[in-house]
Amino acid sequence: MDLDALSGVIAYKHTGESVTTVTAAVDRITINHPLKELCDLELSGQVTFATGRSSMEISIQVAKAREEGASVQKKEDVLMTCAFTMVSLDPNTKKPVAICPVKVETEEEKNLFAEGEKNYNIKKARAKTGLRKQTPNDEESDLIHAMWLRQLEYHGRLLYHHPLEPAAGESIFSPNQCLHCSLLLTIPIDPNNPLRKPPNTYYMSTTTLSSSQIMQPQYRNRHNFMIFGGYLLKTTFELAFCAAAAFSHSRPTFLSLDPSTFENPVPVGSVLYLKATVAYTEPAANDDTSAQPDNQRHQRDHGSGDQDGGEYTRIQIRVDSKVRDIEHGSTKPTGQFNYTFLVEKDISVMPQTYEEFMIWVDARRRAERVRGSIDGVRGGNGGGGAGTGGGGWATDDGRGARVTE
């Protein structure tokens, strides 16, 4: 909530009080270094990208308070970086209005602006290649099919398509005839098949947690009766943390929040529905685990590979949110939030339905992008500064000591 509040302060400092500024998206929240001691923290940020349209990118970092007299921030003191996209609206019409562009002067400001422009173009490109626009690629389709076959082997049964019409002399109510839309035929393939689902693999449908709550006025924005975006982040994070803990039976460590967009505002008095699902898992035993080929990670995740090795697993939790107007009964989506946690356990999730497979594919793509940004930083290819999610700072792997109270 403090990060979103600071973004609002920075946005109004840039635009002035003549417009209403709202949080449109959280581009990424990343833990760079764990907090290992009790100390004062310093939150700082700036507008890093604004071209004169209605939106602006604000980069924020959380760091240990600088020592008295120190003018330079140590990299190891930077604990967290994030970026918010804010949009300015006309107070009366609630429509987007143009704002002043940001003027860059120093070399560092130019690098931050270039990184913000790059992030903006990447988001536009990803919107065109999402699963709502295109089908899974060949590699993803092969993975889905392999997981589906493995799932059937767990059951010891095989499914395949057959014609709509029953065979000659066969009743439509024959036990071999299925009346569902896809008309699948189920037959046993090997009743003595010893293969069973590994005990550390769980079906995605069993990992969901849901919550609902009435939106109270103390959590509203000061300019209107819409709920503060930082409060929505807080509630989704808490549910995601609970889902990861319930799934792994351990205390998860937060690693990052993927880019998330606020689709519709949440009015005071409405009901907010949240649903958290374990969308994707991958082993994180050591530094080079994330660089393993995807087929090896798939085998490890689903019980067909070597189970010896690391005990750490990255868990991606997807939180879907929607808001319901009590008086009119209408329901609208408010956003999708994807959190990544680390647990000290060897555990995996397996989808079953087509919808679950699409959730898994989307989460896998996000995990691939995270690994790419981390590898870029390790290789010295990252540019930019705090808040860009992939520039210049190391990324915490979640296994360091944490301060506890």
Tab-separated table of C-alpha atoms in Angstrom:
chain	number	residue	atom	x	y	z
A	1	MET	CA	0.000	0.000	0.000
A	2	ASP	CA	2.874	2.383	0.770
A	3	LEU	CA	4.391	1.826	-2.684
A	4	ASP	CA	1.137	2.692	-4.454
A	5	ALA	CA	0.625	5.698	-2.185
A	6	LEU	CA	4.101	7.003	-2.998
A	7	SER	CA	3.396	6.514	-6.717
A	8	GLY	CA	0.323	8.704	-6.336
A	9	VAL	CA	2.311	11.433	-4.575
A	10	ILE	CA	4.960	11.390	-7.318
A	11	ALA	CA	2.290	11.434	-10.031
A	12	TYR	CA	0.529	14.469	-8.558
A	13	LYS	CA	3.861	16.215	-8.198
A	14	HIS	CA	4.260	15.817	-11.964
A	15	THR	CA	0.686	16.590	-13.059
A	16	GLY	CA	-0.572	18.958	-10.389
A	17	GLU	CA	-3.919	18.798	-8.586
A	18	SER	CA	-6.055	19.681	-11.623
A	19	VAL	CA	-6.404	16.033	-12.710
A	20	THR	CA	-7.335	12.778	-11.017
A	21	THR	CA	-4.629	10.144	-11.092
A	22	VAL	CA	-5.363	6.422	-10.741
A	23	THR	CA	-3.195	3.291	-10.740
A	24	ALA	CA	-3.534	1.509	-14.080
A	25	ALA	CA	-0.965	-1.267	-13.658
A	26	VAL	CA	1.842	-2.652	-11.563
A	27	ASP	CA	4.585	-3.469	-14.016
A	28	ARG	CA	6.664	-5.558	-11.635
A	29	ILE	CA	7.686	-5.854	-7.985
A	30	THR	CA	10.991	-7.624	-7.404
A	31	ILE	CA	12.902	-8.477	-4.246
A	32	ASN	CA	16.564	-7.639	-4.933
A	33	HIS	CA	18.028	-8.361	-1.506
A	34	PRO	CA	16.368	-9.766	1.616
A	35	LEU	CA	15.976	-7.655	4.743
A	36	LYS	CA	18.262	-9.293	7.309
A	37	GLU	CA	18.124	-6.724	10.096
A	38	LEU	CA	15.753	-4.252	11.667
A	39	CYS	CA	16.545	-0.832	10.258
A	40	ASP	CA	15.014	2.341	8.866
A	41	LEU	CA	13.850	2.129	5.251
A	42	GLU	CA	13.872	4.786	2.562
A	43	LEU	CA	11.239	4.801	-0.183
A	44	SER	CA	12.117	6.876	-3.235
A	45	GLY	CA	10.907	7.177	-6.792
A	46	GLN	CA	10.538	9.334	-9.873
A	47	VAL	CA	8.678	9.625	-13.147
A	48	THR	CA	10.875	7.747	-15.610
A	49	PHE	CA	8.663	7.631	-18.718
A	50	ALA	CA	5.995	10.070	-19.918
A	51	THR	CA	5.588	11.177	-23.533
A	52	GLY	CA	2.652	13.582	-23.265
A	53	ARG	CA	-0.131	11.030	-23.335
A	54	SER	CA	-2.332	10.320	-20.305
A	55	SER	CA	-0.087	7.670	-18.739
A	56	MET	CA	3.281	7.757	-17.013
A	57	GLU	CA	5.646	5.162	-15.592
A	58	ILE	CA	6.912	5.685	-12.053
A	59	SER	CA	9.899	3.700	-10.808
A	60	ILE	CA	10.257	3.154	-7.068
A	61	GLN	CA	12.846	1.502	-4.879
A	62	VAL	CA	12.901	0.510	-1.224
A	63	ALA	CA	16.336	0.635	0.390
A	64	LYS	CA	18.001	0.836	3.741
A	65	ALA	CA	18.185	4.415	4.960
A	66	ARG	CA	21.504	5.957	3.985
A	67	GLU	CA	24.090	6.627	6.602
A	68	GLU	CA	24.419	10.239	7.673
A	69	GLY	CA	26.491	12.112	5.134
A	70	ALA	CA	26.336	9.382	2.482
A	71	SER	CA	25.367	10.666	-0.955
A	72	VAL	CA	25.487	7.406	-2.934
A	73	GLN	CA	23.122	4.452	-2.417
A	74	LYS	CA	24.887	1.109	-2.139
A	75	LYS	CA	23.501	-1.523	-4.506
A	76	GLU	CA	23.369	-4.149	-1.754
A	77	ASP	CA	21.190	-1.784	0.314
A	78	VAL	CA	18.446	-1.737	-2.348
A	79	LEU	CA	15.874	-4.241	-1.092
A	80	MET	CA	13.034	-3.920	-3.589
A	81	THR	CA	12.330	-2.306	-6.944
A	82	CYS	CA	9.023	-1.816	-8.724
A	83	ALA	CA	7.295	0.208	-11.413
A	84	PHE	CA	3.744	1.568	-11.530
A	85	THR	CA	1.774	2.873	-14.494
A	86	MET	CA	-0.426	5.808	-13.520
A	87	VAL	CA	-3.153	7.365	-15.688
A	88	SER	CA	-4.500	10.910	-15.382
A	89	LEU	CA	-8.243	11.490	-15.774
A	90	ASP	CA	-10.448	14.534	-16.078
A	91	PRO	CA	-12.167	14.996	-12.669
A	92	ASN	CA	-15.555	15.634	-14.301
A	93	THR	CA	-15.708	13.381	-17.363
A	94	LYS	CA	-13.416	10.633	-15.944
A	95	LYS	CA	-11.781	10.396	-19.364
A	96	PRO	CA	-7.988	10.284	-19.915
A	97	VAL	CA	-6.300	13.657	-20.369
A	98	ALA	CA	-2.878	14.505	-21.745
A	99	ILE	CA	-0.115	15.397	-19.296
A	100	CYS	CA	3.271	17.045	-19.645
A	101	PRO	CA	6.041	14.819	-20.980
A	102	VAL	CA	9.057	14.192	-18.787
A	103	LYS	CA	12.242	16.031	-19.745
A	104	VAL	CA	15.404	13.946	-19.544
A	105	GLU	CA	18.778	15.615	-19.127
A	106	THR	CA	21.382	13.339	-17.554
A	107	GLU	CA	22.655	10.064	-18.993
A	108	GLU	CA	20.985	8.106	-16.195
A	109	GLU	CA	17.628	9.760	-16.913
A	110	LYS	CA	18.004	8.930	-20.600
A	111	ASN	CA	18.666	5.283	-19.751
A	112	LEU	CA	15.609	5.150	-17.473
A	113	PHE	CA	13.446	6.763	-20.159
A	114	ALA	CA	14.698	4.282	-22.760
A	115	GLU	CA	13.958	1.389	-20.402
A	116	GLY	CA	10.445	2.730	-19.792
A	117	GLU	CA	9.842	3.058	-23.522
A	118	LYS	CA	11.099	-0.480	-24.025
A	119	ASN	CA	8.721	-1.794	-21.337
A	120	TYR	CA	5.832	0.088	-22.955
A	121	ASN	CA	6.503	-1.467	-26.362
A	122	ILE	CA	6.931	-4.943	-24.841
A	123	LYS	CA	3.534	-4.705	-23.145
A	124	LYS	CA	1.882	-3.705	-26.415
A	125	ALA	CA	3.536	-6.617	-28.236
A	126	ARG	CA	2.576	-9.155	-25.563
A	127	ALA	CA	-1.044	-8.039	-25.709
A	128	LYS	CA	-1.109	-9.146	-29.356
A	129	THR	CA	0.414	-12.575	-28.700
A	130	GLY	CA	-1.580	-13.547	-25.588
A	131	LEU	CA	-3.563	-16.769	-25.407
A	132	ARG	CA	-6.761	-14.822	-26.048
A	133	LYS	CA	-5.330	-13.791	-29.431
A	134	GLN	CA	-3.268	-16.823	-30.495
A	135	THR	CA	-3.174	-20.550	-29.830
A	136	PRO	CA	-0.239	-22.135	-27.963
A	137	ASN	CA	2.873	-22.583	-30.070
A	138	ASP	CA	4.212	-25.976	-31.181
A	139	GLU	CA	6.459	-26.454	-28.168
A	140	GLU	CA	3.666	-25.613	-25.750
A	141	SER	CA	1.241	-27.897	-27.584
A	142	ASP	CA	3.712	-30.780	-27.334
A	143	LEU	CA	4.100	-30.178	-23.594
A	144	ILE	CA	0.333	-30.088	-23.105
A	145	HIS	CA	-0.089	-33.347	-24.999
A	146	ALA	CA	2.708	-35.044	-23.047
A	147	MET	CA	1.170	-33.964	-19.739
A	148	TRP	CA	-2.255	-35.145	-20.859
A	149	LEU	CA	-0.900	-38.579	-21.803
A	150	ARG	CA	0.960	-38.848	-18.516
A	151	GLN	CA	-2.222	-37.951	-16.662
A	152	LEU	CA	-4.088	-40.734	-18.451
A	153	GLU	CA	-1.357	-43.198	-17.524
A	154	TYR	CA	-1.835	-42.216	-13.914
A	155	HIS	CA	-5.454	-43.308	-14.311
A	156	GLY	CA	-4.537	-46.371	-16.374
A	157	ARG	CA	-7.039	-45.373	-19.042
A	158	LEU	CA	-6.931	-43.998	-22.592
A	159	LEU	CA	-9.289	-41.538	-24.277
A	160	TYR	CA	-9.759	-41.052	-28.011
A	161	HIS	CA	-12.319	-39.523	-30.348
A	162	HIS	CA	-14.953	-41.589	-32.107
A	163	PRO	CA	-17.756	-40.738	-34.573
A	164	LEU	CA	-20.916	-39.008	-33.525
A	165	GLU	CA	-23.085	-41.929	-34.644
A	166	PRO	CA	-22.959	-45.234	-32.738
A	167	ALA	CA	-21.499	-48.266	-34.462
A	168	ALA	CA	-23.783	-50.686	-36.334
A	169	GLY	CA	-25.889	-52.680	-33.907
A	170	GLU	CA	-24.768	-50.542	-30.947
A	171	SER	CA	-27.255	-48.629	-28.842
A	172	ILE	CA	-26.692	-44.933	-28.252
A	173	PHE	CA	-26.832	-45.789	-24.556
A	174	SER	CA	-24.026	-48.315	-24.863
A	175	PRO	CA	-21.455	-48.038	-22.060
A	176	ASN	CA	-18.835	-47.410	-24.757
A	177	GLN	CA	-20.741	-44.406	-26.062
A	178	CYS	CA	-20.265	-40.922	-24.532
A	179	LEU	CA	-22.849	-38.189	-25.111
A	180	HIS	CA	-20.633	-35.204	-24.230
A	181	CYS	CA	-19.836	-32.641	-26.901
A	182	SER	CA	-16.417	-34.104	-27.696
A	183	LEU	CA	-17.761	-37.710	-27.567
A	184	LEU	CA	-14.770	-39.405	-25.999
A	185	LEU	CA	-14.497	-43.159	-25.632
A	186	THR	CA	-12.942	-44.467	-22.425
A	187	ILE	CA	-11.311	-47.880	-22.361
A	188	PRO	CA	-8.761	-49.448	-20.028
A	189	ILE	CA	-5.278	-49.870	-21.502
A	190	ASP	CA	-3.370	-51.732	-18.805
A	191	PRO	CA	-4.995	-52.566	-15.485
A	192	ASN	CA	-1.620	-53.735	-14.194
A	193	ASN	CA	0.156	-50.508	-15.024
A	194	PRO	CA	2.252	-49.718	-11.912
A	195	LEU	CA	2.587	-46.029	-12.764
A	196	ARG	CA	0.803	-43.788	-10.267
A	197	LYS	CA	0.703	-40.059	-9.707
A	198	PRO	CA	3.706	-39.053	-7.583
A	199	PRO	CA	2.799	-38.070	-4.023
A	200	ASN	CA	4.387	-34.651	-4.504
A	201	THR	CA	2.224	-33.824	-7.558
A	202	TYR	CA	-1.195	-32.236	-7.061
A	203	TYR	CA	-3.949	-31.462	-9.538
A	204	MET	CA	-4.490	-27.764	-10.131
A	205	SER	CA	-8.186	-27.985	-9.254
A	206	THR	CA	-7.292	-28.945	-5.672
A	207	THR	CA	-5.058	-25.902	-5.099
A	208	THR	CA	-7.613	-23.079	-5.275
A	209	LEU	CA	-8.493	-20.710	-2.441
A	210	SER	CA	-11.300	-18.142	-2.644
A	211	SER	CA	-12.408	-15.144	-0.629
A	212	SER	CA	-15.083	-12.446	-0.748
A	213	GLN	CA	-15.366	-9.204	1.162
A	214	ILE	CA	-17.379	-6.004	1.221
A	215	MET	CA	-15.418	-2.899	0.247
A	216	GLN	CA	-15.308	-0.427	3.142
A	217	PRO	CA	-14.956	3.374	2.768
A	218	GLN	CA	-11.739	3.608	4.806
A	219	TYR	CA	-9.894	2.005	1.884
A	220	ARG	CA	-11.086	4.449	-0.778
A	221	ASN	CA	-9.078	6.962	-2.781
A	222	ARG	CA	-9.169	10.473	-1.420
A	223	HIS	CA	-10.491	11.867	-4.741
A	224	ASN	CA	-13.415	9.484	-5.244
A	225	PHE	CA	-15.280	6.514	-3.798
A	226	MET	CA	-13.188	3.886	-5.518
A	227	ILE	CA	-11.016	1.484	-3.536
A	228	PHE	CA	-7.316	2.320	-3.299
A	229	GLY	CA	-5.227	0.178	-5.655
A	230	GLY	CA	-2.670	-0.518	-2.939
A	231	TYR	CA	-5.355	-2.150	-0.815
A	232	LEU	CA	-6.260	-4.474	-3.686
A	233	LEU	CA	-2.603	-5.476	-3.994
A	234	LYS	CA	-2.504	-6.167	-0.267
A	235	THR	CA	-5.581	-8.414	-0.310
A	236	THR	CA	-4.482	-10.348	-3.395
A	237	PHE	CA	-1.005	-10.857	-1.943
A	238	GLU	CA	-2.395	-12.204	1.326
A	239	LEU	CA	-4.598	-14.718	-0.490
A	240	ALA	CA	-1.716	-15.740	-2.764
A	241	PHE	CA	0.533	-16.258	0.264
A	242	CYS	CA	-2.120	-18.418	1.923
A	243	ALA	CA	-2.567	-20.468	-1.271
A	244	ALA	CA	1.176	-21.091	-1.545
A	245	ALA	CA	1.379	-22.039	2.127
A	246	ALA	CA	-1.612	-24.385	1.917
A	247	PHE	CA	-0.221	-26.013	-1.225
A	248	SER	CA	3.300	-26.588	0.108
A	249	HIS	CA	2.561	-26.978	3.837
A	250	SER	CA	5.472	-24.610	4.474
A	251	ARG	CA	6.152	-20.909	4.867
A	252	PRO	CA	6.660	-19.416	1.379
A	253	THR	CA	9.113	-16.630	0.597
A	254	PHE	CA	7.882	-13.876	-1.723
A	255	LEU	CA	10.061	-13.359	-4.815
A	256	SER	CA	8.162	-11.126	-7.236
A	257	LEU	CA	4.883	-9.839	-8.626
A	258	ASP	CA	4.477	-10.038	-12.392
A	259	PRO	CA	3.045	-7.128	-14.424
A	260	SER	CA	-0.605	-6.711	-13.440
A	261	THR	CA	-3.333	-4.436	-14.810
A	262	PHE	CA	-6.325	-2.963	-12.989
A	263	GLU	CA	-9.110	-3.558	-15.510
A	264	ASN	CA	-12.074	-1.970	-13.712
A	265	PRO	CA	-12.407	0.192	-10.593
A	266	VAL	CA	-13.784	-1.258	-7.355
A	267	PRO	CA	-16.457	1.016	-5.804
A	268	VAL	CA	-17.067	1.379	-2.101
A	269	GLY	CA	-19.933	-0.912	-1.043
A	270	SER	CA	-19.319	-3.508	-3.741
A	271	VAL	CA	-18.261	-7.110	-3.124
A	272	LEU	CA	-14.780	-8.193	-4.167
A	273	TYR	CA	-14.311	-11.842	-5.128
A	274	LEU	CA	-10.813	-13.305	-5.252
A	275	LYS	CA	-9.687	-16.741	-6.443
A	276	ALA	CA	-6.080	-17.920	-6.025
A	277	THR	CA	-4.738	-20.906	-7.978
A	278	VAL	CA	-1.333	-22.573	-8.125
A	279	ALA	CA	-0.659	-21.964	-11.823
A	280	TYR	CA	2.897	-23.230	-12.297
A	281	THR	CA	5.787	-24.812	-10.424
A	282	GLU	CA	9.431	-25.348	-11.282
A	283	PRO	CA	12.402	-26.665	-9.315
A	284	ALA	CA	14.860	-24.111	-7.966
A	285	ALA	CA	17.493	-26.350	-6.396
A	286	ASN	CA	20.496	-24.307	-7.477
A	287	ASP	CA	21.458	-21.353	-9.612
A	288	ASP	CA	21.670	-23.328	-12.864
A	289	THR	CA	18.322	-25.112	-12.386
A	290	SER	CA	16.474	-22.250	-14.038
A	291	ALA	CA	18.627	-22.724	-17.119
A	292	GLN	CA	17.695	-26.392	-17.606
A	293	PRO	CA	15.903	-27.321	-20.828
A	294	ASP	CA	12.148	-27.167	-20.485
A	295	ASN	CA	11.650	-30.890	-21.103
A	296	GLN	CA	13.912	-31.685	-18.130
A	297	ARG	CA	11.986	-29.286	-15.918
A	298	HIS	CA	8.741	-30.850	-17.166
A	299	GLN	CA	9.951	-34.357	-16.322
A	300	ARG	CA	11.040	-33.250	-12.896
A	301	ASP	CA	7.777	-31.417	-12.274
A	302	HIS	CA	5.601	-34.385	-13.167
A	303	GLY	CA	7.335	-37.364	-11.713
A	304	SER	CA	9.016	-38.749	-14.836
A	305	GLY	CA	12.527	-37.489	-14.073
A	306	ASP	CA	15.076	-37.783	-11.320
A	307	GLN	CA	13.553	-36.805	-8.011
A	308	ASP	CA	16.917	-36.519	-6.295
A	309	GLY	CA	18.514	-33.113	-6.028
A	310	GLY	CA	17.267	-29.779	-4.772
A	311	GLU	CA	14.493	-29.219	-2.324
A	312	TYR	CA	13.446	-25.742	-3.451
A	313	THR	CA	10.483	-25.036	-5.721
A	314	ARG	CA	9.268	-21.802	-7.256
A	315	ILE	CA	5.484	-21.545	-7.069
A	316	GLN	CA	3.513	-19.120	-9.224
A	317	ILE	CA	0.121	-18.164	-7.804
A	318	ARG	CA	-2.481	-16.605	-10.062
A	319	VAL	CA	-5.144	-14.472	-8.353
A	320	ASP	CA	-8.238	-13.615	-10.414
A	321	SER	CA	-10.420	-10.821	-9.079
A	322	LYS	CA	-13.876	-9.558	-9.927
A	323	VAL	CA	-16.254	-7.012	-8.402
A	324	ARG	CA	-20.011	-7.337	-8.022
A	325	ASP	CA	-22.408	-4.411	-7.816
A	326	ILE	CA	-24.865	-5.347	-5.078
A	327	GLU	CA	-27.755	-3.176	-6.313
A	328	HIS	CA	-27.594	-4.074	-10.004
A	329	GLY	CA	-26.065	-7.531	-9.701
A	330	SER	CA	-23.509	-6.902	-12.449
A	331	THR	CA	-20.057	-8.477	-12.199
A	332	LYS	CA	-16.862	-7.199	-13.820
A	333	PRO	CA	-13.261	-8.444	-13.771
A	334	THR	CA	-10.907	-6.145	-11.898
A	335	GLY	CA	-7.548	-7.692	-12.693
A	336	GLN	CA	-5.246	-10.693	-12.679
A	337	PHE	CA	-2.270	-10.836	-10.336
A	338	ASN	CA	0.602	-13.325	-10.566
A	339	TYR	CA	2.849	-13.798	-7.533
A	340	THR	CA	5.963	-15.977	-7.373
A	341	PHE	CA	7.054	-17.622	-4.120
A	342	LEU	CA	9.855	-19.966	-3.119
A	343	VAL	CA	9.293	-22.938	-0.809
A	344	GLU	CA	11.802	-25.362	0.621
A	345	LYS	CA	10.050	-28.406	-0.761
A	346	ASP	CA	9.945	-30.580	-3.876
A	347	ILE	CA	6.364	-30.183	-5.086
A	348	SER	CA	4.557	-29.709	-8.404
A	349	VAL	CA	1.151	-28.964	-9.902
A	350	MET	CA	-0.569	-30.662	-12.873
A	351	PRO	CA	-3.469	-29.225	-14.932
A	352	GLN	CA	-6.346	-31.405	-16.134
A	353	THR	CA	-8.871	-29.333	-18.093
A	354	TYR	CA	-8.229	-27.160	-21.137
A	355	GLU	CA	-8.751	-24.016	-19.071
A	356	GLU	CA	-6.170	-25.211	-16.567
A	357	PHE	CA	-3.712	-26.014	-19.349
A	358	MET	CA	-4.076	-22.432	-20.646
A	359	ILE	CA	-3.438	-21.098	-17.130
A	360	TRP	CA	-0.337	-23.312	-16.962
A	361	VAL	CA	0.937	-22.131	-20.362
A	362	ASP	CA	0.423	-18.462	-19.463
A	363	ALA	CA	2.258	-18.940	-16.161
A	364	ARG	CA	5.069	-20.831	-17.905
A	365	ARG	CA	5.559	-17.907	-20.281
A	366	ARG	CA	5.808	-15.542	-17.330
A	367	ALA	CA	8.377	-17.787	-15.671
A	368	GLU	CA	10.420	-17.862	-18.882
A	369	ARG	CA	10.418	-14.052	-19.023
A	370	VAL	CA	11.538	-13.832	-15.393
A	371	ARG	CA	14.408	-16.236	-16.050
A	372	GLY	CA	15.395	-14.210	-19.092
A	373	SER	CA	15.521	-10.961	-17.121
A	374	ILE	CA	17.538	-12.611	-14.329
A	375	ASP	CA	20.002	-14.140	-16.793
A	376	GLY	CA	20.366	-10.730	-18.441
A	377	VAL	CA	21.274	-9.143	-15.134
A	378	ARG	CA	23.749	-11.915	-14.266
A	379	GLY	CA	25.361	-11.558	-17.651
A	380	GLY	CA	25.666	-7.811	-17.305
A	381	ASN	CA	23.189	-7.083	-20.088
A	382	GLY	CA	20.623	-5.340	-17.953
A	383	GLY	CA	20.178	-1.636	-18.352
A	384	GLY	CA	18.431	1.071	-16.443
A	385	GLY	CA	18.014	1.435	-12.738
A	386	ALA	CA	15.658	0.911	-9.864
A	387	GLY	CA	12.145	-0.103	-10.681
A	388	THR	CA	12.679	-1.466	-14.125
A	389	GLY	CA	12.500	-5.066	-13.004
A	390	GLY	CA	15.522	-6.132	-14.951
A	391	GLY	CA	18.116	-3.423	-14.914
A	392	GLY	CA	21.349	-3.386	-13.033
A	393	TRP	CA	20.275	-4.967	-9.766
A	394	ALA	CA	20.754	-8.542	-8.652
A	395	THR	CA	17.600	-10.539	-7.923
A	396	ASP	CA	17.056	-12.311	-4.624
A	397	ASP	CA	16.590	-16.066	-5.044
A	398	GLY	CA	14.565	-16.308	-1.841
A	399	ARG	CA	16.948	-18.588	0.037
A	400	GLY	CA	18.746	-15.959	2.114
A	401	ALA	CA	18.032	-15.308	5.773
A	402	ARG	CA	15.091	-12.997	6.558
A	403	VAL	CA	14.441	-10.753	9.518
A	404	THR	CA	11.494	-11.877	11.648
A	405	GLU	CA	9.629	-10.196	14.445
